[in-house]
Coordinates of N, CA and C in Angstrom, one line a residue:
M1 N -8.8 -70.8 10.4 CA -9.2 -71.3 11.8 C -9.6 -72.7 11.7
A2 N -9.4 -73.4 12.8 CA -9.7 -74.9 12.8 C -11.1 -75.1 12.5
S3 N -12.0 -74.3 13.0 CA -13.4 -74.5 12.9 C -13.9 -74.5 11.5
S4 N -13.1 -73.9 10.6 CA -13.5 -73.8 9.2 C -13.5 -75.2 8.5
S5 N -12.7 -76.1 9.1 CA -12.5 -77.4 8.5 C -13.4 -78.5 9.1
L6 N -14.1 -78.1 10.2 CA -15.0 -79.0 10.9 C -16.4 -79.1 10.2
P7 N -17.0 -80.2 10.3 CA -18.3 -80.3 9.6 C -19.4 -79.5 10.4
S8 N -20.4 -79.1 9.7 CA -21.5 -78.4 10.3 C -22.7 -79.3 10.0
P9 N -23.8 -79.1 10.7 CA -25.0 -79.9 10.5 C -25.5 -79.8 9.0
A10 N -25.2 -78.7 8.3 CA -25.7 -78.5 7.0 C -24.8 -79.2 5.9
D11 N -23.6 -79.7 6.3 CA -22.7 -80.4 5.4 C -23.3 -81.8 5.1
P12 N -23.4 -82.1 3.8 CA -23.9 -83.4 3.4 C -23.0 -84.5 3.8
V13 N -23.5 -85.7 4.2 CA -22.8 -86.8 4.6 C -22.8 -87.9 3.5
F14 N -21.6 -88.4 3.2 CA -21.4 -89.4 2.1 C -20.9 -90.7 2.7
D15 N -21.3 -91.8 2.0 CA -20.9 -93.1 2.5 C -19.6 -93.4 1.7
G16 N -18.5 -93.5 2.4 CA -17.2 -93.8 1.8 C -16.8 -95.3 2.0
M17 N -15.7 -95.7 1.4 CA -15.3 -97.0 1.4 C -15.0 -97.5 2.8
F18 N -14.5 -96.5 3.7 CA -14.1 -96.8 5.0 C -15.0 -96.1 6.1
G19 N -16.1 -95.6 5.7 CA -17.0 -95.0 6.6 C -17.6 -93.7 6.1
P20 N -18.5 -93.1 6.8 CA -19.1 -91.8 6.4 C -18.1 -90.6 6.5
Y21 N -18.3 -89.7 5.6 CA -17.5 -88.4 5.7 C -18.4 -87.3 5.1
T22 N -17.9 -86.1 5.4 CA -18.6 -84.9 4.9 C -17.7 -84.0 4.1
I23 N -18.3 -83.2 3.2 CA -17.5 -82.2 2.4 C -17.8 -80.9 3.1
T24 N -16.7 -80.3 3.7 CA -16.9 -79.0 4.4 C -16.6 -77.8 3.5
D25 N -16.8 -76.6 4.1 CA -16.5 -75.4 3.4 C -15.1 -75.3 3.1
H26 N -14.2 -75.8 3.9 CA -12.8 -75.8 3.7 C -12.5 -76.7 2.4
D27 N -13.1 -77.8 2.3 CA -13.0 -78.7 1.1 C -13.4 -77.9 -0.1
R28 N -14.5 -77.2 -0.1 CA -15.1 -76.5 -1.2 C -14.1 -75.4 -1.6
R29 N -13.5 -74.7 -0.7 CA -12.6 -73.6 -1.0 C -11.3 -74.2 -1.7
E30 N -10.9 -75.4 -1.2 CA -9.7 -76.0 -1.9 C -10.0 -76.4 -3.3
V31 N -11.2 -76.9 -3.5 CA -11.6 -77.3 -4.9 C -11.7 -76.1 -5.8
L32 N -12.3 -75.1 -5.3 CA -12.4 -73.8 -6.1 C -11.0 -73.3 -6.4
G33 N -10.1 -73.3 -5.4 CA -8.7 -72.9 -5.7 C -8.1 -73.7 -6.7
Y34 N -8.2 -75.0 -6.7 CA -7.6 -75.9 -7.7 C -8.2 -75.6 -9.1
R35 N -9.4 -75.4 -9.2 CA -10.0 -75.1 -10.5 C -9.6 -73.8 -11.0
L36 N -9.5 -72.8 -10.2 CA -9.1 -71.5 -10.6 C -7.6 -71.5 -11.0
A37 N -6.8 -72.2 -10.3 CA -5.4 -72.2 -10.6 C -5.1 -73.0 -11.9
L38 N -5.8 -74.1 -12.1 CA -5.7 -74.8 -13.4 C -6.1 -74.0 -14.5
T39 N -7.2 -73.2 -14.3 CA -7.7 -72.3 -15.4 C -6.6 -71.2 -15.7
A40 N -6.0 -70.7 -14.7 CA -4.9 -69.7 -14.9 C -3.8 -70.3 -15.7
L41 N -3.5 -71.5 -15.4 CA -2.4 -72.2 -16.1 C -2.8 -72.3 -17.6
A42 N -4.0 -72.7 -17.9 CA -4.4 -72.9 -19.3 C -4.4 -71.5 -20.0
L43 N -4.8 -70.5 -19.3 CA -4.8 -69.1 -20.0 C -3.4 -68.7 -20.1
G44 N -2.5 -69.0 -19.2 CA -1.1 -68.7 -19.3 C -0.4 -69.3 -20.5
Q45 N -0.8 -70.6 -20.7 CA -0.3 -71.3 -21.9 C -0.7 -70.7 -23.2
L46 N -2.0 -70.4 -23.3 CA -2.5 -69.8 -24.5 C -1.9 -68.4 -24.7
G47 N -1.8 -67.6 -23.7 CA -1.2 -66.3 -23.8 C 0.2 -66.4 -24.3
L48 N 1.0 -67.4 -23.7 CA 2.4 -67.5 -24.1 C 2.5 -67.9 -25.6
L49 N 1.7 -68.9 -26.0 CA 1.8 -69.3 -27.4 C 1.4 -68.2 -28.4
F50 N 0.3 -67.5 -28.0 CA -0.1 -66.4 -28.9 C 1.0 -65.3 -29.0
T51 N 1.6 -65.0 -27.8 CA 2.6 -63.9 -27.8 C 3.8 -64.4 -28.6
W52 N 4.2 -65.7 -28.5 CA 5.3 -66.2 -29.3 C 5.0 -66.2 -30.8
R53 N 3.8 -66.5 -31.2 CA 3.5 -66.5 -32.6 C 3.5 -65.1 -33.1
Q54 N 3.1 -64.1 -32.3 CA 2.9 -62.7 -32.8 C 4.3 -62.0 -32.8
G55 N 5.1 -62.2 -31.7 CA 6.2 -61.3 -31.6 C 7.5 -62.1 -31.2
G56 N 7.5 -63.4 -31.4 CA 8.7 -64.1 -31.0 C 8.9 -64.3 -29.5
G57 N 10.1 -64.3 -29.0 CA 10.3 -64.6 -27.6 C 10.1 -63.4 -26.7
E58 N 10.0 -62.2 -27.2 CA 9.9 -61.0 -26.3 C 8.5 -61.1 -25.6
G59 N 8.5 -60.7 -24.3 CA 7.2 -60.6 -23.6 C 6.6 -61.9 -23.1
L60 N 7.4 -63.0 -23.1 CA 6.9 -64.3 -22.6 C 6.9 -64.4 -21.1
W61 N 7.8 -63.7 -20.4 CA 8.0 -64.0 -19.0 C 6.7 -63.8 -18.1
P62 N 5.8 -62.8 -18.4 CA 4.6 -62.7 -17.6 C 3.8 -64.0 -17.7
W63 N 3.7 -64.5 -18.9 CA 2.9 -65.8 -19.1 C 3.6 -66.9 -18.4
L64 N 4.9 -67.0 -18.4 CA 5.6 -68.0 -17.7 C 5.4 -68.0 -16.2
L65 N 5.4 -66.8 -15.6 CA 5.1 -66.6 -14.2 C 3.7 -67.1 -13.9
L66 N 2.7 -66.7 -14.8 CA 1.3 -67.2 -14.5 C 1.2 -68.7 -14.6
M67 N 1.9 -69.3 -15.6 CA 1.9 -70.8 -15.7 C 2.5 -71.4 -14.4
A68 N 3.7 -70.9 -14.0 CA 4.3 -71.4 -12.8 C 3.5 -71.3 -11.6
A69 N 2.9 -70.2 -11.4 CA 2.0 -70.0 -10.2 C 0.7 -70.9 -10.3
G70 N 0.2 -70.9 -11.5 CA -1.1 -71.7 -11.7 C -0.8 -73.2 -11.4
L71 N 0.2 -73.8 -12.0 CA 0.4 -75.2 -11.7 C 0.9 -75.5 -10.3
G72 N 1.7 -74.6 -9.7 CA 2.1 -74.7 -8.4 C 0.9 -74.8 -7.4
L73 N 0.0 -73.8 -7.6 CA -1.2 -73.8 -6.7 C -2.1 -74.9 -7.0
A74 N -2.2 -75.3 -8.2 CA -3.1 -76.5 -8.6 C -2.6 -77.7 -7.9
L75 N -1.2 -77.9 -7.9 CA -0.6 -79.0 -7.2 C -0.7 -78.9 -5.7
R76 N -0.9 -77.7 -5.2 CA -1.1 -77.5 -3.7 C -2.5 -78.0 -3.3
W77 N -3.5 -77.8 -4.2 CA -4.8 -78.2 -3.8 C -5.4 -79.4 -4.5
I78 N -4.7 -80.0 -5.4 CA -5.2 -81.2 -6.1 C -5.4 -82.3 -5.1
H79 N -6.4 -83.1 -5.4 CA -6.7 -84.2 -4.5 C -6.3 -85.6 -5.1
I80 N -5.3 -86.2 -4.6 CA -4.7 -87.4 -5.0 C -4.6 -88.3 -3.8
Y81 N -5.1 -89.5 -3.9 CA -5.0 -90.4 -2.8 C -3.6 -90.7 -2.3
L82 N -2.7 -91.0 -3.3 CA -1.3 -91.4 -2.9 C -0.4 -90.3 -2.7
R83 N 0.0 -90.1 -1.5 CA 0.9 -89.0 -1.1 C 2.2 -89.0 -1.9
P84 N 2.9 -90.2 -2.1 CA 4.1 -90.1 -2.9 C 4.0 -89.6 -4.3
L85 N 2.8 -89.9 -4.9 CA 2.6 -89.4 -6.3 C 2.4 -87.9 -6.2
H86 N 1.6 -87.5 -5.2 CA 1.4 -86.0 -5.1 C 2.7 -85.3 -4.9
R87 N 3.6 -85.8 -4.1 CA 4.9 -85.2 -3.8 C 5.7 -85.2 -5.1
A88 N 5.7 -86.3 -5.8 CA 6.5 -86.4 -7.0 C 6.1 -85.4 -8.0
L89 N 4.8 -85.1 -8.2 CA 4.3 -84.1 -9.1 C 4.8 -82.7 -8.7
Q90 N 4.8 -82.5 -7.4 CA 5.3 -81.2 -6.9 C 6.8 -81.0 -7.1
L91 N 7.5 -82.1 -7.0 CA 9.0 -82.1 -7.2 C 9.2 -81.8 -8.7
F92 N 8.5 -82.4 -9.6 CA 8.6 -82.2 -11.0 C 8.4 -80.7 -11.3
W93 N 7.3 -80.2 -10.7 CA 7.0 -78.7 -10.9 C 8.2 -77.9 -10.4
L94 N 8.7 -78.2 -9.3 CA 9.9 -77.4 -8.8 C 11.1 -77.5 -9.7
A95 N 11.4 -78.7 -10.1 CA 12.5 -78.9 -11.0 C 12.4 -78.2 -12.3
G96 N 11.2 -78.2 -12.9 CA 10.9 -77.5 -14.1 C 11.1 -76.0 -13.9
C97 N 10.6 -75.5 -12.8 CA 10.7 -74.0 -12.5 C 12.2 -73.6 -12.3
L98 N 12.9 -74.5 -11.6 CA 14.4 -74.2 -11.5 C 15.1 -74.2 -12.8
G99 N 14.7 -75.2 -13.7 CA 15.2 -75.3 -15.0 C 14.9 -74.0 -15.8
G100 N 13.7 -73.5 -15.7 CA 13.3 -72.2 -16.4 C 14.2 -71.1 -15.9
L101 N 14.4 -71.0 -14.6 CA 15.2 -70.0 -14.0 C 16.7 -70.0 -14.5
L102 N 17.2 -71.3 -14.7 CA 18.5 -71.5 -15.2 C 18.6 -71.0 -16.7
L103 N 17.6 -71.3 -17.4 CA 17.5 -70.9 -18.8 C 17.5 -69.3 -18.9
A104 N 16.6 -68.7 -18.1 CA 16.6 -67.3 -18.0 C 17.9 -66.6 -17.7
Q105 N 18.6 -67.3 -16.7 CA 19.9 -66.7 -16.3 C 20.9 -66.8 -17.4
R106 N 20.8 -67.9 -18.1 CA 21.9 -68.1 -19.2 C 21.6 -67.3 -20.4
V107 N 20.4 -67.1 -20.8 CA 20.1 -66.4 -22.1 C 19.3 -65.1 -22.0
G108 N 18.8 -64.9 -20.8 CA 18.0 -63.7 -20.6 C 16.5 -63.9 -20.8
L109 N 15.7 -63.2 -20.1 CA 14.2 -63.4 -20.2 C 13.7 -63.3 -21.6
G110 N 14.2 -62.3 -22.3 CA 13.7 -62.0 -23.7 C 14.1 -63.1 -24.7
A111 N 15.1 -63.9 -24.4 CA 15.6 -64.9 -25.3 C 15.3 -66.3 -25.0
M112 N 14.4 -66.5 -24.0 CA 14.1 -67.9 -23.6 C 13.4 -68.6 -24.7
G113 N 12.4 -68.0 -25.4 CA 11.7 -68.6 -26.4 C 12.6 -69.0 -27.6
E114 N 13.5 -68.1 -27.9 CA 14.4 -68.3 -29.1 C 15.4 -69.4 -28.7
A115 N 15.8 -69.5 -27.5 CA 16.7 -70.6 -27.1 C 16.0 -71.9 -27.2
L116 N 14.8 -72.0 -26.8 CA 14.1 -73.3 -26.9 C 13.8 -73.6 -28.3
R117 N 13.6 -72.6 -29.2 CA 13.4 -72.9 -30.6 C 14.7 -73.4 -31.2
E118 N 15.8 -72.8 -30.9 CA 17.1 -73.1 -31.6 C 17.9 -74.2 -31.0
Q119 N 17.7 -74.4 -29.7 CA 18.4 -75.4 -28.9 C 17.4 -76.3 -28.2
P120 N 16.8 -77.3 -28.8 CA 15.8 -78.1 -28.2 C 16.2 -78.8 -26.9
L121 N 17.5 -79.0 -26.7 CA 18.0 -79.6 -25.5 C 17.6 -78.9 -24.3
W122 N 17.3 -77.6 -24.4 CA 16.8 -76.8 -23.2 C 15.5 -77.4 -22.7
I123 N 14.8 -78.1 -23.6 CA 13.5 -78.7 -23.2 C 13.7 -79.6 -22.0
L124 N 14.9 -80.3 -21.9 CA 15.2 -81.1 -20.7 C 15.2 -80.3 -19.4
A125 N 15.6 -79.1 -19.5 CA 15.6 -78.2 -18.3 C 14.2 -77.9 -17.8
V126 N 13.3 -77.6 -18.7 CA 11.9 -77.2 -18.3 C 11.0 -78.4 -18.4
G127 N 11.4 -79.5 -19.0 CA 10.5 -80.6 -19.2 C 9.8 -81.1 -17.9
P128 N 10.5 -81.2 -16.8 CA 9.8 -81.7 -15.6 C 8.5 -80.9 -15.3
F129 N 8.5 -79.6 -15.5 CA 7.3 -78.8 -15.3 C 6.1 -79.4 -16.1
F130 N 6.4 -79.7 -17.4 CA 5.3 -80.2 -18.2 C 5.0 -81.7 -17.9
A131 N 6.0 -82.4 -17.4 CA 5.7 -83.7 -16.9 C 4.7 -83.7 -15.7
A132 N 4.8 -82.7 -14.9 CA 3.8 -82.5 -13.8 C 2.5 -82.2 -14.3
L133 N 2.4 -81.3 -15.4 CA 1.1 -81.0 -16.0 C 0.5 -82.2 -16.7
T134 N 1.4 -83.0 -17.3 CA 0.9 -84.3 -17.9 C 0.3 -85.2 -16.8
G135 N 0.9 -85.2 -15.6 CA 0.4 -86.0 -14.5 C -1.0 -85.5 -14.1
V136 N -1.2 -84.2 -14.1 CA -2.5 -83.7 -13.7 C -3.6 -84.1 -14.8
G137 N -3.2 -84.0 -16.1 CA -4.1 -84.4 -17.1 C -4.4 -85.9 -17.0
F138 N -3.5 -86.8 -16.6 CA -3.7 -88.2 -16.5 C -4.7 -88.4 -15.3
K139 N -4.5 -87.7 -14.2 CA -5.3 -87.8 -13.0 C -6.8 -87.4 -13.4
E140 N -6.9 -86.3 -14.2 CA -8.3 -85.9 -14.6 C -9.0 -86.9 -15.4
F141 N -8.2 -87.6 -16.3 CA -8.8 -88.6 -17.2 C -9.1 -89.8 -16.4
F142 N -8.2 -90.2 -15.5 CA -8.4 -91.4 -14.7 C -9.7 -91.3 -13.8
C143 N -9.9 -90.1 -13.3 CA -11.0 -89.9 -12.3 C -12.3 -89.6 -13.1
F144 N -12.3 -88.9 -14.2 CA -13.5 -88.4 -14.8 C -13.7 -88.9 -16.2
R145 N -12.7 -89.5 -16.8 CA -12.9 -90.0 -18.2 C -13.3 -88.9 -19.2
R146 N -12.8 -87.7 -19.0 CA -13.1 -86.6 -19.9 C -12.1 -86.7 -21.1
P147 N -12.7 -86.7 -22.4 CA -11.9 -86.8 -23.6 C -10.8 -85.7 -23.7
E148 N -11.1 -84.5 -23.2 CA -10.1 -83.4 -23.4 C -8.9 -83.7 -22.5
A149 N -9.1 -84.5 -21.4 CA -8.0 -84.8 -20.6 C -7.0 -85.8 -21.3
I150 N -7.5 -86.6 -22.2 CA -6.7 -87.5 -23.0 C -5.8 -86.6 -23.9
G151 N -6.3 -85.5 -24.4 CA -5.5 -84.6 -25.3 C -4.4 -84.0 -24.5
V152 N -4.7 -83.6 -23.3 CA -3.6 -83.0 -22.4 C -2.6 -84.0 -22.1
T153 N -3.0 -85.2 -21.8 CA -2.1 -86.3 -21.4 C -1.2 -86.8 -22.5
L154 N -1.7 -86.8 -23.7 CA -1.0 -87.3 -24.9 C -0.3 -86.3 -25.7
L155 N -1.0 -85.2 -26.0 CA -0.4 -84.2 -26.9 C 0.8 -83.5 -26.3
L156 N 0.8 -83.2 -25.0 CA 1.9 -82.5 -24.4 C 3.2 -83.2 -24.5
P157 N 3.3 -84.5 -24.1 CA 4.6 -85.2 -24.2 C 4.9 -85.5 -25.7
V158 N 3.9 -85.7 -26.6 CA 4.3 -86.0 -28.0 C 4.9 -84.7 -28.6
A159 N 4.3 -83.5 -28.3 CA 4.9 -82.3 -28.8 C 6.3 -82.0 -28.3
L160 N 6.5 -82.2 -27.0 CA 7.9 -81.8 -26.5 C 8.9 -82.9 -26.8
L161 N 8.5 -84.2 -26.7 CA 9.5 -85.2 -27.1 C 9.8 -85.2 -28.6
G162 N 8.7 -84.9 -29.3 CA 8.9 -84.9 -30.8 C 9.9 -83.8 -31.2
R163 N 9.8 -82.6 -30.5 CA 10.7 -81.5 -30.8 C 12.1 -81.8 -30.3
L164 N 12.2 -82.4 -29.1 CA 13.5 -82.7 -28.5 C 14.2 -83.7 -29.3
S165 N 13.5 -84.7 -29.9 CA 14.2 -85.7 -30.7 C 14.4 -85.2 -32.2
G166 N 13.9 -84.1 -32.5 CA 14.1 -83.6 -33.9 C 13.1 -84.2 -34.9
L167 N 12.1 -84.9 -34.4 CA 11.1 -85.5 -35.3 C 10.0 -84.6 -35.8
L168 N 9.8 -83.5 -34.9 CA 8.7 -82.6 -35.3 C 9.3 -81.2 -35.5
P169 N 8.9 -80.5 -36.5 CA 9.3 -79.1 -36.8 C 8.7 -78.2 -35.7
I170 N 9.2 -77.0 -35.6 CA 8.7 -76.1 -34.6 C 7.3 -75.7 -34.8
D171 N 6.8 -75.6 -36.1 CA 5.4 -75.2 -36.3 C 4.5 -76.3 -35.9
T172 N 4.8 -77.5 -36.1 CA 4.0 -78.7 -35.7 C 3.9 -78.7 -34.2
T173 N 5.1 -78.5 -33.5 CA 5.1 -78.5 -32.1 C 4.2 -77.5 -31.5
A174 N 4.3 -76.2 -32.1 CA 3.5 -75.1 -31.6 C 2.0 -75.4 -31.8
T175 N 1.6 -76.1 -32.9 CA 0.2 -76.4 -33.2 C -0.3 -77.4 -32.1
L176 N 0.5 -78.4 -31.9 CA 0.1 -79.4 -30.9 C 0.0 -78.8 -29.5
L177 N 0.9 -77.9 -29.1 CA 0.8 -77.3 -27.8 C -0.4 -76.4 -27.8
T178 N -0.8 -75.7 -28.9 CA -2.0 -74.9 -28.9 C -3.2 -75.7 -28.7
V179 N -3.3 -76.8 -29.4 CA -4.5 -77.7 -29.2 C -4.6 -78.2 -27.8
E180 N -3.4 -78.6 -27.2 CA -3.4 -79.1 -25.9 C -3.8 -78.0 -24.9
S181 N -3.4 -76.7 -25.1 CA -3.8 -75.6 -24.2 C -5.3 -75.4 -24.3
V182 N -5.9 -75.4 -25.5 CA -7.3 -75.3 -25.7 C -8.1 -76.4 -25.0
L183 N -7.6 -77.6 -25.1 CA -8.3 -78.7 -24.4 C -8.2 -78.6 -22.9
L184 N -7.1 -78.1 -22.4 CA -6.9 -77.9 -21.0 C -7.9 -76.8 -20.5
L185 N -8.1 -75.8 -21.3 CA -9.1 -74.7 -20.9 C -10.5 -75.3 -20.9
V186 N -10.8 -76.1 -21.9 CA -12.1 -76.7 -22.0 C -12.3 -77.6 -20.7
L187 N -11.3 -78.4 -20.4 CA -11.3 -79.2 -19.2 C -11.6 -78.4 -18.0
C188 N -10.9 -77.3 -17.8 CA -11.2 -76.4 -16.6 C -12.6 -75.9 -16.6
L189 N -13.1 -75.4 -17.7 CA -14.4 -74.8 -17.7 C -15.5 -75.8 -17.4
R190 N -15.3 -77.0 -17.9 CA -16.3 -78.1 -17.6 C -16.3 -78.5 -16.2
K191 N -15.2 -78.2 -15.4 CA -15.1 -78.6 -14.0 C -15.9 -77.7 -13.1
F192 N -16.1 -76.4 -13.5 CA -16.8 -75.5 -12.5 C -18.2 -75.9 -12.2
P193 N -19.0 -76.4 -13.1 CA -20.4 -76.8 -12.7 C -20.4 -78.0 -11.8
M194 N -19.3 -78.8 -11.7 CA -19.3 -80.0 -11.0 C -19.4 -79.8 -9.5
A195 N -20.0 -80.7 -8.7 CA -20.0 -80.6 -7.3 C -18.6 -80.7 -6.8
A196 N -18.3 -80.0 -5.7 CA -17.0 -80.1 -5.1 C -16.6 -81.5 -4.7
A197 N -17.6 -82.3 -4.3 CA -17.3 -83.7 -3.8 C -16.6 -84.5 -4.9
A198 N -16.9 -84.2 -6.2 CA -16.3 -84.9 -7.3 C -14.8 -84.8 -7.3
D199 N -14.3 -83.6 -7.0 CA -12.8 -83.3 -6.9 C -12.2 -83.8 -5.6
V200 N -13.0 -83.7 -4.6 CA -12.4 -84.1 -3.3 C -12.2 -85.6 -3.2
G201 N -13.1 -86.4 -3.8 CA -13.0 -87.9 -3.7 C -13.5 -88.4 -2.4
D202 N -13.2 -89.6 -2.2 CA -13.6 -90.4 -1.0 C -12.7 -90.0 0.2
K203 N -13.1 -89.1 1.1 CA -12.3 -88.7 2.2 C -12.0 -89.8 3.2
S204 N -12.9 -90.8 3.2 CA -12.6 -91.9 4.1 C -11.4 -92.6 3.8
V205 N -11.0 -92.7 2.5 CA -9.8 -93.3 2.0 C -8.6 -92.5 2.6
F206 N -8.6 -91.2 2.5 CA -7.5 -90.4 3.1 C -7.3 -90.7 4.5
L207 N -8.4 -90.7 5.3 CA -8.2 -91.0 6.7 C -7.7 -92.3 7.0
H208 N -8.1 -93.3 6.2 CA -7.6 -94.7 6.4 C -6.1 -94.7 6.1
L209 N -5.7 -94.1 4.9 CA -4.3 -94.2 4.6 C -3.5 -93.4 5.6
E210 N -4.0 -92.3 6.1 CA -3.3 -91.5 7.1 C -3.1 -92.3 8.4
A211 N -4.2 -93.1 8.8 CA -4.1 -93.9 9.9 C -3.0 -95.0 9.8
Q212 N -3.0 -95.6 8.6 CA -1.9 -96.6 8.3 C -0.5 -96.0 8.3
R213 N -0.4 -94.7 7.8 CA 0.9 -94.1 7.7 C 1.4 -93.8 9.1
R214 N 0.5 -93.4 10.0 CA 0.9 -93.1 11.4 C 1.1 -94.4 12.2
G215 N 0.5 -95.5 11.7 CA 0.6 -96.8 12.4 C -0.4 -96.9 13.5
T216 N -1.5 -96.1 13.4 CA -2.5 -96.2 14.4 C -3.6 -97.2 14.1
G217 N -3.6 -97.7 12.8 CA -4.6 -98.7 12.5 C -6.0 -98.1 12.4
G218 N -7.0 -99.0 12.2 CA -8.4 -98.5 12.2 C -8.8 -98.2 10.7
T219 N -10.0 -98.5 10.5 CA -10.6 -98.2 9.1 C -11.8 -97.3 9.1
Q220 N -12.3 -96.9 10.3 CA -13.5 -96.2 10.4 C -13.2 -94.7 10.1
A221 N -13.8 -94.1 9.2 CA -13.5 -92.7 8.9 C -14.3 -91.8 9.8
E222 N -13.7 -90.7 10.2 CA -14.3 -89.7 11.0 C -15.1 -88.7 10.0
P223 N -16.1 -88.0 10.5 CA -16.8 -87.1 9.6 C -16.0 -86.1 8.9
A224 N -14.9 -85.6 9.5 CA -14.1 -84.6 8.8 C -12.8 -84.6 9.6
S225 N -11.7 -84.0 8.9 CA -10.4 -83.8 9.5 C -10.1 -82.4 9.7
D226 N -9.3 -82.1 10.8 CA -8.9 -80.7 11.0 C -7.7 -80.4 10.2
R227 N -7.9 -79.7 9.1 CA -6.8 -79.5 8.1 C -5.9 -78.3 8.5
S228 N -6.3 -77.6 9.6 CA -5.4 -76.5 10.0 C -4.2 -77.1 10.8
N229 N -4.3 -78.3 11.2 CA -3.2 -79.0 11.9 C -2.3 -79.7 10.9
P230 N -1.0 -79.3 10.8 CA -0.2 -79.9 9.8 C -0.1 -81.4 9.9
A231 N -0.4 -82.0 11.0 CA -0.4 -83.5 11.1 C -1.7 -84.1 10.8
A232 N -2.7 -83.3 10.4 CA -4.0 -83.9 10.1 C -4.0 -84.6 8.8
A233 N -5.1 -85.3 8.5 CA -5.1 -86.2 7.3 C -4.8 -85.3 6.1
P234 N -4.1 -85.9 5.0 CA -3.7 -85.2 3.8 C -5.0 -84.8 3.0
T235 N -4.8 -83.8 2.2 CA -5.9 -83.3 1.4 C -6.0 -84.0 0.0
E236 N -5.0 -84.9 -0.3 CA -5.0 -85.5 -1.6 C -6.2 -86.4 -1.7
A237 N -6.9 -86.3 -2.9 CA -7.9 -87.3 -3.2 C -7.9 -87.6 -4.7
A238 N -8.6 -88.5 -5.1 CA -8.6 -88.8 -6.5 C -10.0 -88.4 -7.1

């Protein structure tokens, strides 16, 4: 309902770059959804790598579905100021998921892991998915300077590009991906005690950018935006 996104007298007021703003219950639900989705992605990665090490490529698809859903929802609720960057990450996610479906259609669900092991060129098909995840890691480091975010941002492309180029053996690639997955989980767990305002960012910037995008001008932020309206200010924040 629209009222869920409107401020209440109990909502704290923050001084933003372009005026005051509030963090509403709707904002807090979005932040919680983002954190839970990112945690599901981290657990999906760890589950996939553990299953792969234990039994090869069989039984990977449930973890792949969890990863796809986790990153997709995280990108739905992530707060990034720049709308084009947000959309680009979502397009990378979609392209990577479509690449995964193509791989599954060509070799079968049970042989996806083996195909990636034996034919590294398939990494190009699923690579955009991990490019989107790398973008999330970079955003987390840029906003919060968490060292574990550096690991996610650097280890993931090094592992996949190293394998794609033939410079890294499969065991080294798997080790790097495991370390990256653990760091991502640490990053997620450390986010839960943080106030929701940290993930929302400066809402006055969103409102200012939205006003510029619509061509209405103005720099004064309103206390809150009605996010039930598709034309309302975007939820992206940094």
